[in-house]
Tab-separated table of C-alpha atoms and ligand atoms in Angstrom:
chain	number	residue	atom	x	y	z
A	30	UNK	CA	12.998	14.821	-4.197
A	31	UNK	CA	13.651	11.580	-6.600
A	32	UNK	CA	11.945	11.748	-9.725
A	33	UNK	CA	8.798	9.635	-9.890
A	34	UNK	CA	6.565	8.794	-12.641
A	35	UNK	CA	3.149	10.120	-12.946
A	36	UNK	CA	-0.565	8.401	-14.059
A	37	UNK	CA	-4.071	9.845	-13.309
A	38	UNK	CA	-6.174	6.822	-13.060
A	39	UNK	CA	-10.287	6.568	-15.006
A	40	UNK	CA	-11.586	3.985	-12.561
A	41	UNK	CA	-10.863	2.179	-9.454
A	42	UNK	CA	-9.923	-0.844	-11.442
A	43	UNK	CA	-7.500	0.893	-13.817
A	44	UNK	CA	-5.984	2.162	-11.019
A	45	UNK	CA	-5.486	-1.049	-9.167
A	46	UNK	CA	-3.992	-2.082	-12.664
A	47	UNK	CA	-1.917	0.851	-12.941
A	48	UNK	CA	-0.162	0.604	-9.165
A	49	UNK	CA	0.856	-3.265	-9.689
A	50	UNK	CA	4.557	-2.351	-9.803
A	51	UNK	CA	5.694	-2.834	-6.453
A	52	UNK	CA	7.315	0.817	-5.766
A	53	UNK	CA	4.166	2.620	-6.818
A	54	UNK	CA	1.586	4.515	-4.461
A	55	UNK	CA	-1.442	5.860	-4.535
A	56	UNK	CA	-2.280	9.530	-4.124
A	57	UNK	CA	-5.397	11.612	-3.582
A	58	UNK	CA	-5.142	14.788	-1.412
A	59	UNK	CA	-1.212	14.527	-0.881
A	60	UNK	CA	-1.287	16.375	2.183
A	61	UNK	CA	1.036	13.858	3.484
A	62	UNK	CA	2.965	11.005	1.199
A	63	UNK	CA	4.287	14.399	-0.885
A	64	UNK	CA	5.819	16.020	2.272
A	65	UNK	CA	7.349	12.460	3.002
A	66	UNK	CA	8.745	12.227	-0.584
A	67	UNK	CA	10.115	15.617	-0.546
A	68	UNK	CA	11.958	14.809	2.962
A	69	UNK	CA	13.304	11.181	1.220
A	70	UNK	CA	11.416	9.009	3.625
A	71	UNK	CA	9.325	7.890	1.101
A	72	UNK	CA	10.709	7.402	-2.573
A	73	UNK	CA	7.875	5.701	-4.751
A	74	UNK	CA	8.724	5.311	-8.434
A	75	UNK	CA	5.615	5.662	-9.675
A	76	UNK	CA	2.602	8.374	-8.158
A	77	UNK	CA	-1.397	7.083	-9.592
A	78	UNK	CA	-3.551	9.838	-8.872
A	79	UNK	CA	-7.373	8.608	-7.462
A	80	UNK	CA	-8.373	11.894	-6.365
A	81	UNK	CA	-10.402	12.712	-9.345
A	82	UNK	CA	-12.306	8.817	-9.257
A	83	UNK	CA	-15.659	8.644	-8.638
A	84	UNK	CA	-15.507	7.731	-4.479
A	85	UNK	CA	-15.991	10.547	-3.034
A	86	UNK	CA	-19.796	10.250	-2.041
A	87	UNK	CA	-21.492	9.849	1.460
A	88	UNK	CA	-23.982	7.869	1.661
A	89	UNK	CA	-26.179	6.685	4.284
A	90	UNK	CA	-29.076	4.160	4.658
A	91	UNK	CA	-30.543	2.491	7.737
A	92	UNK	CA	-27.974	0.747	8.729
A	93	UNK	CA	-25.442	3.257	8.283
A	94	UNK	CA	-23.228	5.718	6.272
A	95	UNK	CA	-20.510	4.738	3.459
A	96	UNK	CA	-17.863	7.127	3.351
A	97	UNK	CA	-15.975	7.239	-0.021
A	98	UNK	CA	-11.864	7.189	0.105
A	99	UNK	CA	-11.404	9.918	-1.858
A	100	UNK	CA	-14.454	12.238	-0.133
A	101	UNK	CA	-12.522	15.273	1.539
A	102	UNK	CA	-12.264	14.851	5.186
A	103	UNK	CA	-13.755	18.610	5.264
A	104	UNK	CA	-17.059	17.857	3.229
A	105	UNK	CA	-17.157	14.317	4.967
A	106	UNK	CA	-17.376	16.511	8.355
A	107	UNK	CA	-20.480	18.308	7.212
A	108	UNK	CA	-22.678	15.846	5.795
A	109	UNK	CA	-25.492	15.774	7.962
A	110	UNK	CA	-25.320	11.982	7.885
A	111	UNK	CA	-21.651	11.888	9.645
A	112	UNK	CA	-22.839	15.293	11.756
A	113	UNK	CA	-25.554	12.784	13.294
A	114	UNK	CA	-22.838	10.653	14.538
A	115	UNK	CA	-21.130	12.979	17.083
A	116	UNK	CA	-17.571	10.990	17.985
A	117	UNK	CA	-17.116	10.830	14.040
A	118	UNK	CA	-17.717	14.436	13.511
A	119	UNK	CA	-15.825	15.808	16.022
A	120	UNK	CA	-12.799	13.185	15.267
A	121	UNK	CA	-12.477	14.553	11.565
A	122	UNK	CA	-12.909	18.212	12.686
A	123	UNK	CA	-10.122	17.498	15.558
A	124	UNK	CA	-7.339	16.357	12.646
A	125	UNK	CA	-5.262	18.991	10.863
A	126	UNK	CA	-5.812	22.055	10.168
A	127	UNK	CA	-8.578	23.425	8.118
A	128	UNK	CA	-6.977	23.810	4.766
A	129	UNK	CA	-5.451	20.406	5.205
A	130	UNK	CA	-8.987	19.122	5.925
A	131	UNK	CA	-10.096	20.554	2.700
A	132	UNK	CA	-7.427	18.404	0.578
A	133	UNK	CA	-6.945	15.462	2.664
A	134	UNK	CA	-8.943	12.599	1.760
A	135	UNK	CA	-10.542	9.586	4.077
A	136	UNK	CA	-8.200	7.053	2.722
A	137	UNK	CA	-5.470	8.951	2.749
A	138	UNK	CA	-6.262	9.669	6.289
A	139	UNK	CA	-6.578	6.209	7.592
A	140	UNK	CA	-3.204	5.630	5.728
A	141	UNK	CA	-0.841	8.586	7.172
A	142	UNK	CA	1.975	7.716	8.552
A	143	UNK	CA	3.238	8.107	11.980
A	144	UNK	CA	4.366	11.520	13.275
A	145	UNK	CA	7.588	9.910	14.663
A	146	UNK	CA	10.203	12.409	14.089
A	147	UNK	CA	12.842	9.885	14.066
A	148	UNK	CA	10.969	8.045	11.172
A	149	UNK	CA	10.606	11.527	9.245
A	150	UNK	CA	14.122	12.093	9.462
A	151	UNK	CA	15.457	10.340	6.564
A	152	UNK	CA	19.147	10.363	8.366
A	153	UNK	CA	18.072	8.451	11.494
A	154	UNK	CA	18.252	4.851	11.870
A	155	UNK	CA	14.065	3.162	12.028
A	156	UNK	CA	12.655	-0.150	11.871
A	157	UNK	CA	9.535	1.139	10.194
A	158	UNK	CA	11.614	3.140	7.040
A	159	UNK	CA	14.632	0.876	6.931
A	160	UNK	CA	13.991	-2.145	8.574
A	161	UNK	CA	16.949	-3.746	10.956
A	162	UNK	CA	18.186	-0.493	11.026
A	163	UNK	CA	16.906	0.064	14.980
A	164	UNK	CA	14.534	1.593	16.673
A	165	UNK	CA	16.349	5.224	18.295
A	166	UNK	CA	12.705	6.322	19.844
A	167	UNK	CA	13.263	3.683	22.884
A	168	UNK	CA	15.690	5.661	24.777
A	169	UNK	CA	15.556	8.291	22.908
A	170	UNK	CA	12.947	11.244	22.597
A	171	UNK	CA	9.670	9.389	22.971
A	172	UNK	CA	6.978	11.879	24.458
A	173	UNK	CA	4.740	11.263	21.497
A	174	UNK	CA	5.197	7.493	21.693
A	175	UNK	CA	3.033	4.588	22.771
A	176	UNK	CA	2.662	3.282	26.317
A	177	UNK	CA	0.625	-0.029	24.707
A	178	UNK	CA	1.046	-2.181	21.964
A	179	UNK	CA	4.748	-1.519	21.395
A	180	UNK	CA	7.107	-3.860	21.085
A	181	UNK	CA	11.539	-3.595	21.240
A	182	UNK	CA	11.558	-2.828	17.147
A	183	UNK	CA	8.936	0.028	16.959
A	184	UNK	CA	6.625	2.192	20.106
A	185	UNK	CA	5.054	4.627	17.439
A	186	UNK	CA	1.978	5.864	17.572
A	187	UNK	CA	-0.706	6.133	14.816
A	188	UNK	CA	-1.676	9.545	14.214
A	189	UNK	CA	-5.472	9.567	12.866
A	190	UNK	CA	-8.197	11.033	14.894
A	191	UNK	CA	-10.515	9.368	12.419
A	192	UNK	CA	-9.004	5.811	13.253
A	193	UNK	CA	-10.071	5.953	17.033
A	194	UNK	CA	-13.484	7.041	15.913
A	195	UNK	CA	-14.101	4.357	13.437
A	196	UNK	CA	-12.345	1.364	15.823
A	197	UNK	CA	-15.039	3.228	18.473
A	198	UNK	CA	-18.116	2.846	16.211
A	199	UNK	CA	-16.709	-0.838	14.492
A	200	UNK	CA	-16.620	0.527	11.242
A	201	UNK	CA	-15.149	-1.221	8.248
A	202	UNK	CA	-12.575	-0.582	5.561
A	203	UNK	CA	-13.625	-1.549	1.972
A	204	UNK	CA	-11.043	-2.361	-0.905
A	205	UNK	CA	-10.388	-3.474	-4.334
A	206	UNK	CA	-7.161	-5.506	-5.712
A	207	UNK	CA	-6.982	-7.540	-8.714
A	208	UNK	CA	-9.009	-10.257	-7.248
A	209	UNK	CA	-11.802	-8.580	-6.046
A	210	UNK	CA	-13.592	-6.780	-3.262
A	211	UNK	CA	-12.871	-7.247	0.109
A	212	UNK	CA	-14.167	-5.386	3.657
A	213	UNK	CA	-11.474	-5.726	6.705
A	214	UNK	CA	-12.926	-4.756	10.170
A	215	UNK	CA	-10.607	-1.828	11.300
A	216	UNK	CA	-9.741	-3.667	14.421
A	217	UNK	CA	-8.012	-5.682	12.122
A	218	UNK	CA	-6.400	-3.058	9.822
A	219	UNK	CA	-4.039	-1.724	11.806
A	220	UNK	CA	-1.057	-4.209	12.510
A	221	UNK	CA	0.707	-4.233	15.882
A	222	UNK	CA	4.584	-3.367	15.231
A	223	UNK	CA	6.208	-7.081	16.453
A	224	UNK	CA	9.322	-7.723	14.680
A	225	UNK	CA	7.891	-5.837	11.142
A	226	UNK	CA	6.932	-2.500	12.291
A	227	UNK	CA	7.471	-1.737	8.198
A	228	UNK	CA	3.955	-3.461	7.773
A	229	UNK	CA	1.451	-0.987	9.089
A	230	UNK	CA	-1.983	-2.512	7.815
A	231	UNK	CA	-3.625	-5.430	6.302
A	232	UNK	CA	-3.697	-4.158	3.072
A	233	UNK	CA	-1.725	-5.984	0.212
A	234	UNK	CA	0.912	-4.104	-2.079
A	235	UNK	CA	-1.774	-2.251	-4.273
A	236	UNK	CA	-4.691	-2.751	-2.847
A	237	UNK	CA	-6.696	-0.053	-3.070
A	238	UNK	CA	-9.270	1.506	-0.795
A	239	UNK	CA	-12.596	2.277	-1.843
A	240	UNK	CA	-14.843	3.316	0.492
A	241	UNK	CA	-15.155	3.465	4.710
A	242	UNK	CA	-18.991	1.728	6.220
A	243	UNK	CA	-19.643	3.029	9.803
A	244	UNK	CA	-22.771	1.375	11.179
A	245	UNK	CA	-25.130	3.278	12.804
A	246	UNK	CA	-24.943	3.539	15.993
A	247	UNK	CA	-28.064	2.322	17.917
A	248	UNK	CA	-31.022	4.404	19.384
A	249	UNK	CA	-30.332	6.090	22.492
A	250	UNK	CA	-26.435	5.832	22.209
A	251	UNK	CA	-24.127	8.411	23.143
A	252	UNK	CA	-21.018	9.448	21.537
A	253	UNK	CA	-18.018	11.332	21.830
A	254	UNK	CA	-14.429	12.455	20.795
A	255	UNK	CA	-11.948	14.231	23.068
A	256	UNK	CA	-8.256	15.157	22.192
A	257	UNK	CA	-5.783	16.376	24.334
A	258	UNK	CA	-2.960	18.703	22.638
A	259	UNK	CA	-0.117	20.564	22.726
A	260	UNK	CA	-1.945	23.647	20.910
A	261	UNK	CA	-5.195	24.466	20.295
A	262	UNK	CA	-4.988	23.895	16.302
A	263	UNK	CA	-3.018	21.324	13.728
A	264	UNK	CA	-1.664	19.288	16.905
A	265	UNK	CA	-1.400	15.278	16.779
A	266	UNK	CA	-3.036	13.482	20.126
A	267	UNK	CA	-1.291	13.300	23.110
A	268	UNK	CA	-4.202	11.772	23.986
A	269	UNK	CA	-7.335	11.044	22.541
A	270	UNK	CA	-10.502	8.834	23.367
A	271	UNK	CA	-13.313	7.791	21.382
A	272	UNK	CA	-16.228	6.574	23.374
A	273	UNK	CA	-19.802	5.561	22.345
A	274	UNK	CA	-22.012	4.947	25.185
A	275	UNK	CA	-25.636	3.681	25.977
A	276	UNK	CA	-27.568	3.704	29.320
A	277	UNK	CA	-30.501	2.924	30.217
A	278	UNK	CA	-31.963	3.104	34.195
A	279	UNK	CA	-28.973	4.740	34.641
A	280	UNK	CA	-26.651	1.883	33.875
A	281	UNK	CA	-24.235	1.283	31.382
A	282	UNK	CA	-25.537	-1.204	28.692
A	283	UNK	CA	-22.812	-0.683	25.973
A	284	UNK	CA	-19.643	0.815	26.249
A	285	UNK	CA	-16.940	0.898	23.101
A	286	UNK	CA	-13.914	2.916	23.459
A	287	UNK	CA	-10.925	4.064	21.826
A	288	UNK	CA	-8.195	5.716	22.160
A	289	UNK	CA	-5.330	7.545	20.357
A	290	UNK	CA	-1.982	8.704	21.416
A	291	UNK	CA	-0.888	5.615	23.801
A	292	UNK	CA	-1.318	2.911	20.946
A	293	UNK	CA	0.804	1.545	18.209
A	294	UNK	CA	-2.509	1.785	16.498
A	295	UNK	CA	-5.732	2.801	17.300
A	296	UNK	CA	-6.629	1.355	20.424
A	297	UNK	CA	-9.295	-0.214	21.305
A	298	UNK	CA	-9.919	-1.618	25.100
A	299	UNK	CA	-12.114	-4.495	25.790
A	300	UNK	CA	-11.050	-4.370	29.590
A	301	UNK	CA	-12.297	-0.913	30.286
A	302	UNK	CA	-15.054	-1.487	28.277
A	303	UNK	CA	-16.128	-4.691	30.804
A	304	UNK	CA	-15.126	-2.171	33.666
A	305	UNK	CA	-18.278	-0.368	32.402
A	306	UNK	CA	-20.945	-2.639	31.529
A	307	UNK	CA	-23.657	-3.660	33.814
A	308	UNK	CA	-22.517	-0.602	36.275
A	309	UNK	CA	-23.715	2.392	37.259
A	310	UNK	CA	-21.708	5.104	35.043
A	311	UNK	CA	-19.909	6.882	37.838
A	312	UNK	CA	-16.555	8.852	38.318
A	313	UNK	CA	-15.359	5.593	40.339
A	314	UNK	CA	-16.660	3.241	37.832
A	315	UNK	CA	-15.087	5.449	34.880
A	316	UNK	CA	-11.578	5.437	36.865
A	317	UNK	CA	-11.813	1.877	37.229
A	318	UNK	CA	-12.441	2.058	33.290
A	319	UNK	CA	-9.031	3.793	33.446
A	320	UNK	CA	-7.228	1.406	35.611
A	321	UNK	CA	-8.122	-1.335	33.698
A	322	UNK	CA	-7.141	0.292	30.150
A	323	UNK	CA	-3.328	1.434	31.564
A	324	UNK	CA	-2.677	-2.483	33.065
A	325	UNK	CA	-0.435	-3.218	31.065
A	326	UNK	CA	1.247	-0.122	30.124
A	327	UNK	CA	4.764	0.396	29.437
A	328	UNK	CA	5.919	3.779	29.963
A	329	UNK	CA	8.992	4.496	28.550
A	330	UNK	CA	11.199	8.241	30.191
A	331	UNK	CA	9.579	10.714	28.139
A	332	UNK	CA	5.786	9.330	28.109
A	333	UNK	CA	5.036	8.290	31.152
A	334	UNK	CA	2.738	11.158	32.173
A	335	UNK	CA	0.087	9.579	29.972
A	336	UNK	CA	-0.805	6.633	31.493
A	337	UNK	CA	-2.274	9.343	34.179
A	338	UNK	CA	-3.751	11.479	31.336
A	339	UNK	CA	-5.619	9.286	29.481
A	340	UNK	CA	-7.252	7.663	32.307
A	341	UNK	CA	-8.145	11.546	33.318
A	342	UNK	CA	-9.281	12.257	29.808
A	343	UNK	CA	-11.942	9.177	29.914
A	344	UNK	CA	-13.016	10.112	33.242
A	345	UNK	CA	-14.001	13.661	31.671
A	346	UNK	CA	-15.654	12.449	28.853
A	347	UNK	CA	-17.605	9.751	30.016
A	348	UNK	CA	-18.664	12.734	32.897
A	349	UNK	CA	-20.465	14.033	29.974
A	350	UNK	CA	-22.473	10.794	29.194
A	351	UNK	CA	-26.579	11.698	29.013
B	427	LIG	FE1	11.089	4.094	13.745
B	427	LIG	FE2	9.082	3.102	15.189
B	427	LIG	FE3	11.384	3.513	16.351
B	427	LIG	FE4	9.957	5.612	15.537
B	427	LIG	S1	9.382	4.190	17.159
B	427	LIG	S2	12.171	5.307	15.297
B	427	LIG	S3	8.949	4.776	13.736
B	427	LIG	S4	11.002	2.069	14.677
């Protein structure tokens, strides 16, 4: 590992002072930025610590619950608030193991980087870690990779459980930088790879974030998380699907799902979402869901076999709808 300087930051603005150099990073839990520094594949020069800032609280009100970044994704899992909110609950409870769920935080969850083995190993060529260098995952190895949203520089997936929750329930992502506040939808805070797969979110150099606002859902909605895996424990998606769901005279009235696994980010899917709305929920209109969300896939050798899955794993969940 390269040496790397060291500050504990006071306060969210000190530390939004403190990370202005352009090779620093922020760190809470660890549980992932210090595995990639000890690998190489990440080589900040400068660590601030926000794990000990005051942003770890949930809160809720009427409208919904603020997560704080640096709240453990463990103790974020068991506050009745987030427990009430089923596809949340069962999204953060679905990620890691649980001793990594008792260090990792929310931001630093939103912010891991992709399980791409070819972009953890610091020998390989990879657009995202050294861009221009190529992109060895598109006839290479690419089980794990996307089907949508890829593009010919990058086809990784993101890896957060959390992420498909929160693009399900339209939650938002709140930060600080040196000019103030700001609160990005996360449907717009994960970036599609194009021709800079290097930028993964919205976020500026140094911006920090501060806290996570999931609305609540409304009364009578439905929600739920299912992830398909290799093994039973500490597995990334194969597949995954968010859904949140209400009916009413037995027909589908709202429908927002996501999914993980086949995306270069979270993925959300407005077409199976119409495929839904207006109709009956039934195994035919929950395969036409399917169809609709795998249009325009593009399998690549390896990966193929989940443009079936997924569709499969939103026909059993949404089976489940009451
Ligand atoms: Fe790198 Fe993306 Fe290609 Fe993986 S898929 S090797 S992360 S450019």
């Amino acid at each position: 590992m390269r040496d790397f300087a060291y500050a504990r930051a006071a306060g969210p603005q000190e530390a939004v002072q403190l990370a202005a150099p352009p090779h620093a990073r922020y760190v809470a839990g660890g549980t992932d930025l210090l595995n990639l520094m000890k690998d190489g594949v990440q080589e900040p020069d400068l660590l601030v610590d926000v794990g000990a800032l005051d942003l770890a609280g949930v809160q809720s009100s009427p409208e919904g619950v603020r997560i704080g970044a640096t709240a453990r994704m463990s103790d974020v899992a068991a506050d009745p608030a987030v427990t009430a909110i089923p596809v949340l609950a069962e999204a953060l409870l679905a990620g890691a193991s649980p001793q990594v769920r008792n260090m990792a935080s929310i931001g630093g969850n939103l912010l891991q980087r992709t399980r791409c083995w070819y972009f953890r190993d610091a020998t390989a060529p990879c657009n995202k870690r050294a861009p221009g260098s190529g992109c060895p995952a598109l006839d290479g190895v690419n089980r794990w990779h996307a089907v949508l949203g890829g593009s010919e520089h990058c086809i990784a997936v993101h890896p957060s459980d959390l992420a498909v929750a929160l693009t399900a329930l339209d939650a938002t992502v709140n930060t600080l930088r040196g000019d103030g506040e700001r609160s990005i939808p996360v449907g717009e805070f994960y970036l599609l790879p194009g021709s800079t797969p290097d930028r993964e979110t919205a976020l500026h150099p140094g911006e920090l974030i501060t806290s996570v606002d999931v609305p609540t859902p409304g009364r009578g909605t439905w929600s739920r998380y299912l992830k398909l895996r290799d093994r039973a424990t500490f597995e990334f998606a194969v597949v995954s699907v968010a859904a949140v769901v209400r009916l009413a005279g037995g027909v589908v009235r709202e429908a927002r799902l996501a999914f993980g696994g086949i995306g270069t980010r979270p993925w959300r899917s407005p077409e199976a979402e119409a495929a839904l709305v207006g109709r009956p929920l039934t195994a035919a209109t929950a395969q036409a869901a399917g169809r609709a969300l795998v249009r325009d896939a593009v399998p690549r050798r390896h990966n193929a076999f989940k443009v079936d899955l997924v569709q499969r794993a939103l026909t059993q969940l949404l089976g489940g709808v009451r």
